[in-house]
Short mmCIF file of C-alpha atoms and ligand atoms in Angstrom, two decimals:
data_model
loop_
_atom_site.label_atom_id
_atom_site.label_comp_id
_atom_site.label_asym_id
_atom_site.label_seq_id
_atom_site.Cartn_x
_atom_site.Cartn_y
_atom_site.Cartn_z
CA UNK A 1 -63.21 68.32 -47.62
CA UNK A 2 -62.64 68.32 -43.85
CA UNK A 3 -65.70 68.35 -41.61
CA UNK A 4 -66.12 71.11 -39.03
CA UNK A 5 -64.89 68.94 -36.20
CA UNK A 6 -61.84 67.81 -38.22
CA UNK A 7 -61.05 71.45 -38.98
CA UNK A 8 -61.15 72.33 -35.27
CA UNK A 9 -59.02 69.29 -34.49
CA UNK A 10 -56.42 70.33 -37.09
CA UNK A 11 -56.38 74.07 -36.40
CA UNK A 12 -56.00 73.63 -32.63
CA UNK A 13 -53.88 70.46 -32.65
CA UNK A 14 -51.27 72.00 -30.35
CA UNK A 15 -53.86 72.32 -27.57
CA UNK A 16 -55.08 68.72 -27.81
CA UNK A 17 -54.88 66.31 -24.88
CA UNK A 18 -55.57 62.62 -25.08
CA UNK A 19 -57.61 61.41 -22.12
CA UNK A 20 -61.14 60.21 -22.95
CA UNK A 21 -62.14 60.38 -19.28
CA UNK A 22 -62.14 64.17 -19.67
CA UNK A 23 -65.09 63.79 -22.05
CA UNK A 24 -67.48 62.71 -19.31
CA UNK A 25 -68.49 63.73 -15.82
CA UNK A 26 -68.97 61.70 -12.63
CA UNK A 27 -72.58 60.67 -13.27
CA UNK A 28 -73.32 57.28 -11.78
CA UNK A 29 -74.75 55.70 -14.89
CA UNK A 30 -71.84 56.89 -17.04
CA UNK A 31 -69.37 55.45 -14.53
CA UNK A 32 -71.38 52.24 -14.40
CA UNK A 33 -71.40 51.99 -18.21
CA UNK A 34 -67.63 52.50 -18.36
CA UNK A 35 -66.97 49.92 -15.61
CA UNK A 36 -69.23 47.24 -17.07
CA UNK A 37 -68.44 47.75 -20.77
CA UNK A 38 -71.96 48.94 -21.62
CA UNK A 39 -72.34 51.10 -24.77
CA UNK A 40 -70.89 54.58 -24.33
CA UNK A 41 -70.19 56.91 -27.26
CA UNK A 42 -66.61 57.92 -28.08
CA UNK A 43 -65.32 61.29 -26.93
CA UNK A 44 -64.59 64.04 -29.47
CA UNK A 45 -61.46 66.21 -29.52
CA UNK A 46 -60.35 67.42 -26.10
CA UNK A 47 -58.60 70.78 -26.11
CA UNK A 48 -56.86 72.36 -23.14
CA UNK A 49 -56.55 76.06 -24.02
CA UNK A 50 -53.69 77.94 -22.36
CA UNK A 51 -55.30 81.37 -22.28
CA UNK A 52 -58.64 83.12 -22.50
CA UNK A 53 -57.62 84.26 -26.00
CA UNK A 54 -57.25 80.60 -27.01
CA UNK A 55 -60.78 79.93 -25.75
CA UNK A 56 -62.17 82.92 -27.59
CA UNK A 57 -60.53 81.76 -30.84
CA UNK A 58 -61.84 78.20 -30.44
CA UNK A 59 -65.40 79.31 -29.69
CA UNK A 60 -65.45 81.86 -32.52
CA UNK A 61 -64.19 79.28 -35.00
CA UNK A 62 -66.58 76.61 -33.67
CA UNK A 63 -69.49 79.03 -34.09
CA UNK A 64 -68.45 79.71 -37.70
CA UNK A 65 -68.27 75.98 -38.39
CA UNK A 66 -71.33 75.14 -36.21
CA UNK A 67 -69.28 72.70 -34.16
CA UNK A 68 -70.68 71.94 -30.67
CA UNK A 69 -68.49 72.73 -27.67
CA UNK A 70 -68.78 71.74 -24.02
CA UNK A 71 -66.73 73.36 -21.22
CA UNK A 72 -65.21 71.12 -18.58
CA UNK A 73 -64.12 72.03 -15.06
CA UNK A 74 -63.37 69.32 -12.52
CA UNK A 75 -65.71 66.74 -14.05
CA UNK A 76 -67.44 66.19 -10.70
CA UNK A 77 -70.89 66.93 -12.10
CA UNK A 78 -73.36 64.10 -11.52
CA UNK A 79 -76.18 64.79 -14.00
CA UNK A 80 -74.58 63.99 -17.38
CA UNK A 81 -73.77 67.67 -17.94
CA UNK A 82 -70.74 66.45 -19.89
CA UNK A 83 -71.53 63.35 -21.91
CA UNK A 84 -69.28 61.62 -24.49
CA UNK A 85 -69.95 62.51 -28.10
CA UNK A 86 -67.48 62.19 -31.00
CA UNK A 87 -68.98 65.29 -32.65
CA UNK A 88 -68.44 67.61 -29.68
CA UNK A 89 -65.27 69.52 -28.72
CA UNK A 90 -64.47 69.34 -25.01
CA UNK A 91 -62.78 72.47 -23.63
CA UNK A 92 -60.82 71.55 -20.52
CA UNK A 93 -60.30 74.76 -18.52
CA UNK A 94 -57.51 73.41 -16.28
CA UNK A 95 -55.05 76.14 -17.36
CA UNK A 96 -57.34 78.91 -16.08
CA UNK A 97 -55.88 78.43 -12.62
CA UNK A 98 -54.90 81.90 -11.38
CA UNK A 99 -56.08 83.37 -8.07
CA UNK A 100 -55.84 87.18 -7.96
CA UNK A 101 -55.05 89.52 -5.08
CA UNK A 102 -57.33 89.42 -2.04
CA UNK A 103 -59.20 92.67 -1.59
CA UNK A 104 -59.48 92.66 2.20
CA UNK A 105 -61.08 96.11 2.33
CA UNK A 106 -64.19 95.05 0.42
CA UNK A 107 -63.92 91.28 0.93
CA UNK A 108 -63.49 90.28 -2.72
CA UNK A 109 -61.24 87.89 -4.60
CA UNK A 110 -60.75 87.47 -8.33
CA UNK A 111 -60.51 83.83 -9.46
CA UNK A 112 -60.15 82.11 -12.81
CA UNK A 113 -62.71 79.44 -13.67
CA UNK A 114 -60.40 76.42 -13.54
CA UNK A 115 -59.24 77.03 -9.95
CA UNK A 116 -60.25 74.15 -7.70
CA UNK A 117 -62.48 75.16 -4.81
CA UNK A 118 -60.15 73.47 -2.33
CA UNK A 119 -57.11 75.42 -3.59
CA UNK A 120 -59.03 78.68 -3.31
CA UNK A 121 -60.24 77.87 0.20
CA UNK A 122 -56.71 76.94 1.36
CA UNK A 123 -55.36 80.15 -0.16
CA UNK A 124 -58.02 82.25 1.58
CA UNK A 125 -57.65 80.49 4.93
CA UNK A 126 -53.92 81.25 5.00
CA UNK A 127 -54.91 84.93 5.13
CA UNK A 128 -57.75 84.46 7.62
CA UNK A 129 -60.55 84.49 5.04
CA UNK A 130 -63.09 82.03 3.65
CA UNK A 131 -65.40 81.81 0.66
CA UNK A 132 -67.78 79.84 2.87
CA UNK A 133 -68.46 77.39 0.03
CA UNK A 134 -67.82 73.85 1.17
CA UNK A 135 -69.52 71.34 -1.15
CA UNK A 136 -68.73 67.70 -0.49
CA UNK A 137 -66.87 67.81 -3.82
CA UNK A 138 -64.64 70.71 -2.68
CA UNK A 139 -61.50 68.77 -3.66
CA UNK A 140 -62.87 67.87 -7.11
CA UNK A 141 -64.87 70.84 -8.40
CA UNK A 142 -63.68 74.08 -10.00
CA UNK A 143 -65.02 77.56 -9.40
CA UNK A 144 -66.36 77.73 -12.98
CA UNK A 145 -68.20 74.42 -12.60
CA UNK A 146 -69.58 75.38 -9.20
CA UNK A 147 -71.00 78.60 -10.63
CA UNK A 148 -72.25 76.94 -13.82
CA UNK A 149 -74.23 74.35 -11.81
CA UNK A 150 -75.49 76.76 -9.11
CA UNK A 151 -73.92 74.59 -6.46
CA UNK A 152 -74.26 74.75 -2.70
CA UNK A 153 -71.93 74.01 0.19
CA UNK A 154 -72.37 72.47 3.63
CA UNK A 155 -72.36 75.89 5.36
CA UNK A 156 -75.18 77.23 3.23
CA UNK A 157 -77.36 78.54 6.06
CA UNK A 158 -74.62 81.02 6.99
CA UNK A 159 -73.10 81.84 3.58
CA UNK A 160 -75.82 80.91 1.06
CA UNK A 161 -75.38 79.01 -2.20
CA UNK A 162 -72.79 80.04 -4.79
CA UNK A 163 -75.30 82.57 -6.17
CA UNK A 164 -74.80 84.62 -2.98
CA UNK A 165 -71.03 84.75 -3.58
CA UNK A 166 -70.67 85.81 -7.21
CA UNK A 167 -70.20 89.54 -7.77
CA UNK A 168 -69.06 89.62 -11.42
CA UNK A 169 -68.54 87.06 -14.16
CA UNK A 170 -66.24 87.16 -17.17
CA UNK A 171 -68.00 85.13 -19.86
CA UNK A 172 -67.45 84.08 -23.48
CA UNK A 173 -70.77 83.65 -25.27
CA UNK A 174 -71.62 81.21 -28.04
CA UNK A 175 -70.48 83.71 -30.70
CA UNK A 176 -67.07 84.17 -29.08
CA UNK A 177 -67.95 87.60 -27.62
CA UNK A 178 -66.42 88.33 -24.22
CA UNK A 179 -68.57 90.17 -21.69
CA UNK A 180 -68.37 91.06 -18.02
CA UNK A 181 -71.65 90.92 -16.13
CA UNK A 182 -72.43 92.09 -12.59
CA UNK A 183 -70.69 94.80 -10.56
CA UNK A 184 -68.52 95.13 -7.45
CA UNK A 185 -70.90 97.62 -5.86
CA UNK A 186 -73.06 95.82 -3.29
CA UNK A 187 -76.36 96.74 -4.94
CA UNK A 188 -77.60 98.70 -7.94
CA UNK A 189 -80.88 99.32 -9.65
CA UNK A 190 -80.18 99.45 -13.36
CA UNK A 191 -82.79 97.06 -14.64
CA UNK A 192 -82.63 93.26 -14.52
CA UNK A 193 -79.12 91.86 -14.06
CA UNK A 194 -77.61 89.47 -16.62
CA UNK A 195 -75.31 87.80 -14.09
CA UNK A 196 -77.93 85.43 -12.60
CA UNK A 197 -78.64 84.06 -16.09
CA UNK A 198 -75.18 82.50 -16.17
CA UNK A 199 -75.30 81.08 -12.64
CA UNK A 200 -76.71 77.59 -13.17
CA UNK A 201 -76.63 77.81 -16.98
CA UNK A 202 -74.45 74.64 -17.15
CA UNK A 203 -72.32 75.86 -20.03
CA UNK A 204 -75.32 76.41 -22.32
CA UNK A 205 -75.29 80.24 -22.48
CA UNK A 206 -71.61 81.06 -22.07
CA UNK A 207 -68.27 79.77 -20.86
CA UNK A 208 -67.21 81.32 -17.56
CA UNK A 209 -63.59 82.51 -17.62
CA UNK A 210 -63.47 83.91 -14.11
CA UNK A 211 -65.32 85.73 -11.37
CA UNK A 212 -65.04 88.21 -8.56
CA UNK A 213 -66.34 86.46 -5.45
CA UNK A 214 -67.45 87.75 -2.06
CA UNK A 215 -65.29 86.44 0.79
CA UNK A 216 -65.64 86.58 4.58
CA UNK A 217 -63.28 86.77 7.57
CA UNK A 218 -62.87 83.30 9.09
CA UNK A 219 -65.13 82.99 12.14
CA UNK A 220 -63.16 82.46 15.34
CA UNK A 221 -65.51 80.07 17.10
CA UNK A 222 -67.30 76.85 16.17
CA UNK A 223 -69.71 74.74 18.20
CA UNK A 224 -71.78 71.70 17.32
CA UNK A 225 -75.15 70.55 18.63
CA UNK A 226 -76.72 67.10 18.34
CA UNK A 227 -80.36 66.17 18.89
CA UNK A 228 -82.43 63.09 18.27
CA UNK A 229 -86.16 62.90 17.64
CA UNK A 230 -88.74 60.14 17.32
CA UNK A 231 -89.80 61.01 13.75
CA UNK A 232 -88.27 62.74 10.73
CA UNK A 233 -91.25 65.14 10.77
CA UNK A 234 -90.38 66.16 14.35
CA UNK A 235 -86.86 67.03 13.25
CA UNK A 236 -88.19 69.04 10.31
CA UNK A 237 -90.36 71.01 12.72
CA UNK A 238 -87.33 71.87 14.88
CA UNK A 239 -85.34 73.08 11.88
CA UNK A 240 -88.31 75.06 10.58
CA UNK A 241 -88.71 76.77 13.93
CA UNK A 242 -84.99 77.63 14.07
CA UNK A 243 -84.99 79.21 10.64
CA UNK A 244 -88.23 81.10 11.26
CA UNK A 245 -86.80 82.48 14.50
CA UNK A 246 -83.57 83.59 12.80
CA UNK A 247 -81.43 80.88 14.42
CA UNK A 248 -78.99 79.98 11.67
CA UNK A 249 -76.49 77.20 12.21
CA UNK A 250 -73.91 77.30 9.36
CA UNK A 251 -74.63 73.64 8.80
CA UNK A 252 -77.84 71.81 9.60
CA UNK A 253 -78.46 68.15 8.76
CA UNK A 254 -81.45 66.04 9.61
CA UNK A 255 -81.18 62.30 8.83
CA UNK A 256 -84.27 60.11 8.50
CA UNK A 257 -84.50 56.90 10.52
CA UNK A 258 -82.86 54.71 7.86
CA UNK A 259 -79.98 57.09 7.27
CA UNK A 260 -79.53 57.71 11.01
CA UNK A 261 -79.30 53.96 11.63
CA UNK A 262 -76.70 53.56 8.86
CA UNK A 263 -74.60 56.59 9.80
CA UNK A 264 -75.01 56.55 13.59
CA UNK A 265 -75.73 52.94 14.66
CA UNK A 266 -75.95 53.98 18.32
CA UNK A 267 -78.86 56.36 17.66
CA UNK A 268 -81.26 53.49 18.46
CA UNK A 269 -83.67 54.05 15.59
CA UNK A 270 -84.19 57.75 16.31
CA UNK A 271 -83.75 60.44 13.70
CA UNK A 272 -80.54 62.45 14.16
CA UNK A 273 -80.25 66.24 13.82
CA UNK A 274 -76.81 67.89 13.61
CA UNK A 275 -76.08 71.60 13.67
CA UNK A 276 -72.80 73.50 13.54
CA UNK A 277 -72.62 77.15 14.58
CA UNK A 278 -69.91 79.65 13.58
CA UNK A 279 -69.21 83.21 14.65
CA UNK A 280 -67.78 85.10 17.58
CA UNK A 281 -67.87 83.30 20.92
CA UNK A 282 -70.75 85.47 22.16
CA UNK A 283 -72.73 85.11 18.93
CA UNK A 284 -72.42 81.31 19.02
CA UNK A 285 -73.41 81.09 22.71
CA UNK A 286 -76.62 83.02 22.06
CA UNK A 287 -77.51 80.95 18.98
CA UNK A 288 -76.80 77.62 20.70
CA UNK A 289 -78.94 78.56 23.72
CA UNK A 290 -81.82 79.64 21.50
CA UNK A 291 -81.56 76.54 19.28
CA UNK A 292 -81.64 74.30 22.37
CA UNK A 293 -84.65 76.13 23.76
CA UNK A 294 -86.58 75.89 20.48
CA UNK A 295 -85.82 72.17 20.08
CA UNK A 296 -87.07 71.16 23.52
CA UNK A 297 -90.58 69.98 22.53
CA UNK A 298 -89.71 67.56 19.70
CA UNK A 299 -86.08 66.61 20.32
CA UNK A 300 -83.67 65.59 23.02
CA UNK A 301 -79.89 66.02 23.21
CA UNK A 302 -77.91 63.38 21.30
CA UNK A 303 -74.38 62.01 21.42
CA UNK A 304 -71.93 64.92 20.78
CA UNK A 305 -69.57 62.48 19.06
CA UNK A 306 -71.97 62.35 16.10
CA UNK A 307 -70.84 65.81 15.03
CA UNK A 308 -67.14 64.83 15.31
CA UNK A 309 -67.91 61.80 13.16
CA UNK A 310 -69.58 64.00 10.55
CA UNK A 311 -66.69 66.49 10.52
CA UNK A 312 -64.16 63.68 10.10
CA UNK A 313 -65.98 61.88 7.27
CA UNK A 314 -67.95 64.58 5.47
CA UNK A 315 -65.95 64.51 2.22
CA UNK A 316 -65.26 60.78 2.16
CA UNK A 317 -67.02 59.16 -0.80
CA UNK A 318 -64.63 56.24 -1.19
CA UNK A 319 -67.41 53.67 -0.63
CA UNK A 320 -69.25 54.51 -3.87
CA UNK A 321 -66.98 53.21 -6.63
CA UNK A 322 -66.59 49.71 -5.14
CA UNK A 323 -70.40 49.39 -5.03
CA UNK A 324 -70.66 50.29 -8.72
CA UNK A 325 -67.80 47.92 -9.53
CA UNK A 326 -69.77 45.11 -7.83
CA UNK A 327 -72.65 45.75 -10.22
CA UNK A 328 -74.79 47.67 -7.73
CA UNK A 329 -76.39 51.01 -8.49
CA UNK A 330 -75.77 53.54 -5.74
CA UNK A 331 -76.59 57.20 -6.21
CA UNK A 332 -78.13 60.33 -4.74
CA UNK A 333 -80.89 62.67 -5.91
CA UNK A 334 -81.78 65.99 -4.32
CA UNK A 335 -85.00 67.93 -4.52
CA UNK A 336 -86.51 70.84 -2.60
CA UNK A 337 -89.91 71.87 -1.26
CA UNK A 338 -91.65 74.22 1.12
CA UNK A 339 -92.02 73.12 4.76
CA UNK A 340 -95.66 72.07 4.42
CA UNK A 341 -94.80 69.56 1.66
CA UNK A 342 -91.56 68.00 2.83
CA UNK A 343 -92.76 65.26 5.19
CA UNK A 344 -95.33 64.03 2.70
CA UNK A 345 -92.82 64.03 -0.17
CA UNK A 346 -90.32 62.14 1.96
CA UNK A 347 -92.88 59.46 2.85
CA UNK A 348 -94.30 59.08 -0.66
CA UNK A 349 -90.92 58.86 -2.39
CA UNK A 350 -89.55 56.32 0.08
CA UNK A 351 -92.65 54.16 -0.37
CA UNK A 352 -92.67 54.34 -4.15
CA UNK A 353 -88.94 53.72 -4.68
CA UNK A 354 -88.79 50.89 -2.11
CA UNK A 355 -91.49 49.06 -4.08
CA UNK A 356 -89.45 48.98 -7.31
CA UNK A 357 -88.08 45.45 -7.87
CA UNK A 358 -84.31 45.49 -7.50
CA UNK A 359 -84.20 48.38 -5.03
CA UNK A 360 -82.38 47.37 -1.84
CA UNK A 361 -83.02 50.58 0.04
CA UNK A 362 -83.58 54.32 -0.03
CA UNK A 363 -82.94 56.85 2.73
CA UNK A 364 -82.88 60.63 2.94
CA UNK A 365 -81.56 63.62 4.80
CA UNK A 366 -82.26 67.35 4.68
CA UNK A 367 -79.01 69.31 4.51
CA UNK A 368 -79.95 72.83 3.40
CA UNK A 369 -82.64 74.81 5.19
CA UNK A 370 -84.36 78.14 4.52
CA UNK A 371 -87.07 80.12 6.24
CA UNK A 372 -89.65 78.66 3.86
CA UNK A 373 -88.43 75.12 3.20
CA UNK A 374 -85.52 72.74 2.75
CA UNK A 375 -84.00 70.14 0.45
CA UNK A 376 -84.37 66.37 0.61
CA UNK A 377 -81.30 64.40 -0.41
CA UNK A 378 -82.14 60.78 -1.24
CA UNK A 379 -79.58 57.97 -1.35
CA UNK A 380 -80.54 54.70 -2.99
CA UNK A 381 -78.98 51.30 -3.53
CA UNK A 382 -80.28 48.87 -6.15
CA UNK A 383 -79.19 45.59 -7.62
CA UNK A 384 -79.91 45.12 -11.33
CA UNK A 385 -80.17 41.44 -12.29
CA UNK A 386 -77.60 42.06 -15.02
CA UNK A 387 -75.49 45.13 -15.87
CA UNK A 388 -77.45 45.46 -19.14
CA UNK A 389 -80.70 46.27 -17.36
CA UNK A 390 -79.04 48.77 -15.01
CA UNK A 391 -79.86 51.84 -17.18
CA UNK A 392 -83.58 50.95 -17.19
CA UNK A 393 -83.66 50.31 -13.46
CA UNK A 394 -81.75 53.52 -12.81
CA UNK A 395 -84.12 55.53 -14.94
CA UNK A 396 -87.12 54.00 -13.23
CA UNK A 397 -85.81 55.08 -9.83
CA UNK A 398 -85.00 58.60 -11.04
CA UNK A 399 -88.46 58.86 -12.62
CA UNK A 400 -90.17 57.72 -9.41
CA UNK A 401 -88.37 60.36 -7.33
CA UNK A 402 -88.87 63.20 -9.79
CA UNK A 403 -92.45 62.33 -10.79
CA UNK A 404 -93.55 62.21 -7.17
CA UNK A 405 -91.68 65.45 -6.50
CA UNK A 406 -93.63 67.21 -9.23
CA UNK A 407 -96.91 65.65 -8.03
CA UNK A 408 -96.15 66.77 -4.49
CA UNK A 409 -95.39 70.38 -5.43
CA UNK A 410 -91.61 70.23 -4.98
CA UNK A 411 -88.79 71.23 -7.32
CA UNK A 412 -86.86 68.47 -9.10
CA UNK A 413 -83.32 69.81 -8.55
CA UNK A 414 -81.97 71.53 -5.44
CA UNK A 415 -78.25 71.77 -6.27
CA UNK A 416 -76.84 69.17 -8.67
CA UNK A 417 -78.45 70.83 -11.68
CA UNK A 418 -80.18 69.22 -14.63
CA UNK A 419 -77.60 68.16 -17.23
CA UNK A 420 -79.10 65.55 -19.50
CA UNK A 421 -80.44 63.41 -16.67
CA UNK A 422 -83.33 65.61 -15.54
CA UNK A 423 -84.15 67.76 -18.57
CA UNK A 424 -87.44 65.95 -19.16
CA UNK A 425 -88.60 66.96 -15.67
CA UNK A 426 -87.19 70.47 -16.07
CA UNK A 427 -89.42 70.80 -19.14
CA UNK A 428 -92.41 69.72 -17.07
CA UNK A 429 -91.67 71.93 -14.06
CA UNK A 430 -90.91 75.01 -16.18
CA UNK A 431 -93.20 74.34 -19.12
CA UNK A 432 -94.61 77.86 -19.31
CA UNK A 433 -91.11 79.37 -19.20
CA UNK A 434 -89.58 77.24 -21.98
CA UNK A 435 -90.15 79.70 -24.86
CA UNK A 436 -88.42 82.44 -22.87
CA UNK A 437 -85.54 80.17 -21.91
CA UNK A 438 -85.19 79.24 -25.56
CA UNK A 439 -85.13 82.92 -26.52
CA UNK A 440 -82.23 83.40 -24.09
CA UNK A 441 -80.37 80.55 -25.75
CA UNK A 442 -80.93 82.20 -29.14
CA UNK A 443 -79.47 85.47 -27.86
CA UNK A 444 -76.34 84.19 -26.13
CA UNK A 445 -75.70 81.15 -28.32
CA UNK A 446 -77.51 81.72 -31.63
CA UNK A 447 -75.85 78.74 -33.36
CA UNK A 448 -76.60 76.42 -30.42
CA UNK A 449 -73.03 75.22 -30.11
CA UNK A 450 -72.73 75.44 -26.30
CA UNK A 451 -73.47 72.23 -24.39
CA UNK A 452 -76.24 71.18 -26.73
CA UNK A 453 -78.73 68.84 -25.14
CA UNK A 454 -78.19 69.97 -21.54
CA UNK A 455 -80.82 71.79 -19.46
CA UNK A 456 -83.87 72.60 -21.55
CA UNK A 457 -82.56 71.41 -24.92
CA UNK A 458 -84.39 68.14 -25.43
CA UNK A 459 -82.44 65.32 -27.03
CA UNK A 460 -81.77 61.76 -25.97
CA UNK A 461 -78.20 61.52 -24.67
CA UNK A 462 -77.88 57.96 -25.91
CA UNK A 463 -79.31 58.60 -29.36
CA UNK A 464 -76.73 58.66 -32.14
CA UNK A 465 -76.77 62.44 -32.00
CA UNK A 466 -75.48 62.28 -28.39
CA UNK A 467 -75.13 65.80 -27.05
CA UNK A 468 -77.06 67.31 -29.91
CA UNK A 469 -78.41 68.54 -32.13
CA UNK A 470 -80.90 70.44 -30.08
CA UNK A 471 -84.45 69.90 -31.24
CA UNK A 472 -85.99 72.95 -29.69
C1 FAD B 1 -68.62 63.23 -4.43
C2 FAD B 1 -69.41 64.40 -4.93
C3 FAD B 1 -69.95 65.29 -4.03
C4 FAD B 1 -70.67 66.40 -4.48
N1 FAD B 1 -71.14 67.29 -3.56
C5 FAD B 1 -71.79 68.40 -3.98
C6 FAD B 1 -72.24 69.37 -3.04
O1 FAD B 1 -72.05 69.25 -1.83
N2 FAD B 1 -72.90 70.45 -3.52
C7 FAD B 1 -73.11 70.62 -4.86
O2 FAD B 1 -73.72 71.62 -5.22
N3 FAD B 1 -72.69 69.72 -5.76
C8 FAD B 1 -72.03 68.63 -5.36
N4 FAD B 1 -71.57 67.71 -6.28
C9 FAD B 1 -71.79 67.94 -7.71
C10 FAD B 1 -70.61 68.67 -8.41
O3 FAD B 1 -69.46 68.68 -7.62
C11 FAD B 1 -71.04 70.09 -8.73
O4 FAD B 1 -72.06 70.05 -9.70
C12 FAD B 1 -69.90 70.99 -9.22
O5 FAD B 1 -70.39 72.29 -9.28
C13 FAD B 1 -69.32 70.62 -10.56
O6 FAD B 1 -68.12 71.37 -10.74
P1 FAD B 1 -67.00 70.87 -11.76
O7 FAD B 1 -65.92 71.88 -11.83
O8 FAD B 1 -66.58 69.50 -11.43
O9 FAD B 1 -67.84 70.91 -13.11
P2 FAD B 1 -67.94 69.86 -14.30
O10 FAD B 1 -68.41 68.55 -13.79
O11 FAD B 1 -66.69 69.88 -15.08
O12 FAD B 1 -69.10 70.54 -15.16
C14 FAD B 1 -70.40 70.64 -14.65
C15 FAD B 1 -71.26 71.43 -15.65
O13 FAD B 1 -70.82 72.79 -15.68
C16 FAD B 1 -70.34 73.14 -16.99
N5 FAD B 1 -69.14 73.94 -16.77
C17 FAD B 1 -68.00 73.57 -16.13
N6 FAD B 1 -67.13 74.61 -16.10
C18 FAD B 1 -67.74 75.65 -16.73
C19 FAD B 1 -67.36 76.98 -17.03
N7 FAD B 1 -66.17 77.49 -16.68
N8 FAD B 1 -68.24 77.77 -17.70
C20 FAD B 1 -69.45 77.30 -18.07
N9 FAD B 1 -69.86 76.04 -17.82
C21 FAD B 1 -69.01 75.22 -17.15
C22 FAD B 1 -70.08 71.83 -17.70
O14 FAD B 1 -70.22 71.96 -19.10
C23 FAD B 1 -71.14 70.93 -17.08
O15 FAD B 1 -72.36 71.13 -17.73
C24 FAD B 1 -70.87 66.59 -5.87
C25 FAD B 1 -70.32 65.68 -6.77
C26 FAD B 1 -69.59 64.60 -6.32
C27 FAD B 1 -68.99 63.66 -7.33
#
């Protein structure tokens, strides 16, 4: 008798594609394992449904047969949200690629989940509009993936994270039911909304088919500002004062000394602060003048070319793969904290990670700021003695960053999400909430077929059960 997974494979054979790379995301350790022939489980069947009806049929049948399913967008996730497993069906949403009419009266656009963020942005810009979502992975990620991971873009101070842009979601739950959550009215008070539950749910509560998103007229003016300061803490104080005073550059980036030296060698050991303002000419002039006034105690004007350099290179990540191919471990980890905790967290994490044998360096920048805090985005480089010990070294570095973050009162994930990489720390940070999160899983995915093992479902991704079964 055929197993559940064989039945799915046979019944949906016409939708099958053969490319094992689609069964994993862009996580560093997974890439490293593939490059250096370290153990990596096989990928299960990969299906590329043509329509939403196809997806509904696959999910309904998988629920009947209790076969695990994981949705895939652009595969640019970096937290093992999609991890190879021969017992899991991968649903590649590439055919959900339709962009609907722009509603320029209300500033809305309807988009299917598989549309790439770059394609949407180009489409909007041709008509003088923008989504305002510009993650570094804009050319790689899909709208469904960006919503499912609660992503954020480089202009977050002006436009917010993706959660500020989603008006409605069309979702297929773990039973194959199709529901629309949210509303196009700007606000309503009808009890708690279901929509936020799916933003950041990483494919564990439902598969996003499409969304109505809020869009904005393209601003007609842009101006950059560059400052340098003696210490990272001085730069943090400038950014804090800006946000508190309502000065909101679209983009704000503060590099610590190590990262400033690497990115801007002429900064002479000072910490570099970049800001980019958008809006009408008058609006930008006022904001720039106020930002300059508020920065005068801790910072001094820096080389304006730094901002041109950032604009020209901001999406270039071509240096990473060659490092991994050489046997080095290079990756990033982002956390968040309130203003009063950031400088201490930055110092403690740099000290602790630098002391791990094999670590060549760790630097950080803050790239998303709020009135009450900011993120810290760490970049590390390490050299394992052999490829075989790379997973242990990698895990030790991740643990040092996330343990110290919890100790220091921060949150362990600012925008990359949890996947399988950080679920242990999610369980610690949200311990008291776990029973309620589990109850949500039971409601939307009662057979636990959707992305088993991601987020709060606790299993070892490298155990023989791979992405599941969930043990919670
Ligand atoms: C070079 C690089 C730069 C990056 N820069 C940023 C950045 O600036 N900001 C940022 O926030 N992130 C960034 N990321 C991380 C990544 O791009 C985001 O997590 C992105 O949202 C993933 O989108 P995707 O379409 O590639 O999703 P995938 O990688 O395909 O999937 C990610 C997760 O979402 C789930 N999923 C995918 N599609 C759906 C769907 N339709 N319904 C339900 N679940 C779904 C998957 O199962 C998986 O768990 C970066 C990654 C890289 C490699």
